[in-house]
Amino acid sequence: MGDQRLRPVERLRCPRAYQRVFEQGEKLVGSLFILYVLPTSEPYSRLGIAVSKRIGNAVVRNRIKRYLREMFRRHKASLPSSCDLVCVARREAAGVPLALYTQQFLLLLQRCQCLGR
């Protein structure tokens, strides 16, 4: 099953890394979030999250971020290669259960051309 933890090295932190994924990555649009995927040569995949204040108050935004991190943590082993992912939450993501996040994440990854699927 592999390591299930979400380590600090598996998160995108600097703005330059986000910008690189936005500019060079493949954009996949879903109803809950937009997923940017950029394959890398790193030994692990990394996740970045962007949630605008327009989506809701701090409680709503933090719940969305927790759900996105949990979704990535559970399915990072199923990614075919290492890549940088950035999830940009949409307004429809507020108040949706974790199962729908997971369903859409897996659906978007199947549509991704840069991962060879």
XYZ file of C-alpha atoms in Angstrom:
117
model
C 0.000 0.000 0.000
C 2.976 2.304 0.461
C 3.493 5.348 2.591
C 0.184 7.061 3.335
C 1.573 10.199 4.954
C 1.624 13.609 3.290
C 5.170 14.781 3.870
C 6.281 18.415 3.707
C 8.365 17.677 0.589
C 5.156 16.572 -1.161
C 3.720 20.094 -1.062
C 4.354 22.954 -3.436
C 5.438 25.919 -1.365
C 7.085 28.696 -3.360
C 5.191 30.934 -5.791
C 7.693 30.115 -8.551
C 6.732 26.432 -8.416
C 3.037 27.316 -8.681
C 3.732 29.641 -11.604
C 5.705 26.951 -13.442
C 2.830 24.475 -13.095
C 0.275 27.072 -14.229
C 2.318 28.006 -17.309
C 3.692 24.621 -18.410
C 1.208 22.125 -16.980
C -1.864 20.605 -18.535
C -5.144 22.183 -17.412
C -8.033 19.847 -16.577
C -11.355 21.486 -15.743
C -13.881 19.820 -13.459
C -17.018 21.018 -11.734
C -15.399 21.199 -8.251
C -11.843 22.245 -9.061
C -9.386 22.901 -11.853
C -6.394 20.578 -11.856
C -3.045 21.581 -13.341
C -0.646 18.656 -13.911
C 3.040 18.912 -14.779
C 5.242 15.779 -14.929
C 8.574 16.105 -13.111
C 11.749 14.128 -12.585
C 11.421 14.247 -8.786
C 11.062 10.901 -6.967
C 7.688 11.995 -5.548
C 4.576 13.912 -6.566
C 3.799 17.299 -5.029
C 0.500 19.065 -4.369
C -0.378 22.746 -4.385
C -3.768 24.168 -3.416
C -5.366 27.515 -4.263
C -8.679 28.527 -2.693
C -9.969 32.060 -3.263
C -11.695 34.130 -0.598
C -14.667 34.390 -2.966
C -15.506 30.745 -2.233
C -16.440 31.317 1.386
C -15.242 32.179 4.843
C -12.145 30.670 6.479
C -14.009 27.617 7.757
C -15.237 26.706 4.270
C -11.868 27.373 2.634
C -9.968 25.316 5.205
C -12.383 22.390 4.820
C -11.861 22.432 1.062
C -8.076 22.428 1.564
C -8.299 19.517 4.026
C -10.402 17.534 1.563
C -7.988 18.198 -1.297
C -4.977 17.166 0.809
C -6.746 14.009 1.967
C -7.731 13.130 -1.591
C -4.123 13.525 -2.758
C -2.749 11.608 0.221
C -4.987 8.620 -0.446
C -4.321 8.445 -4.194
C -0.722 9.608 -4.633
C 0.458 6.011 -4.971
C -1.889 5.466 -7.932
C -0.314 8.266 -9.988
C 1.540 6.665 -12.921
C 4.559 8.989 -12.608
C 5.775 11.766 -10.376
C 4.204 15.126 -11.129
C 3.353 18.499 -9.651
C -0.372 19.038 -9.155
C -2.131 22.308 -8.394
C -5.824 22.211 -7.454
C -7.718 25.475 -7.821
C -11.049 25.188 -6.032
C -14.218 26.439 -7.671
C -17.280 27.873 -5.969
C -19.165 24.583 -6.336
C -16.593 22.859 -4.077
C -18.126 24.337 -0.923
C -20.259 21.890 1.022
C -19.486 18.826 -1.110
C -18.505 15.507 0.546
C -15.018 14.041 0.180
C -16.269 11.171 -2.000
C -17.159 13.601 -4.806
C -13.709 15.226 -4.637
C -12.115 11.804 -4.983
C -14.416 10.800 -7.839
C -13.628 13.954 -9.796
C -9.877 13.721 -9.076
C -9.689 10.195 -10.485
C -11.821 11.182 -13.493
C -9.559 14.156 -14.294
C -6.429 12.019 -13.971
C -7.863 9.556 -16.485
C -8.330 12.425 -18.959
C -4.786 13.699 -18.428
C -2.638 13.350 -21.555
C 0.705 14.224 -19.951
C 0.611 11.219 -17.591
C 0.292 8.797 -20.482
C -3.255 7.642 -19.745
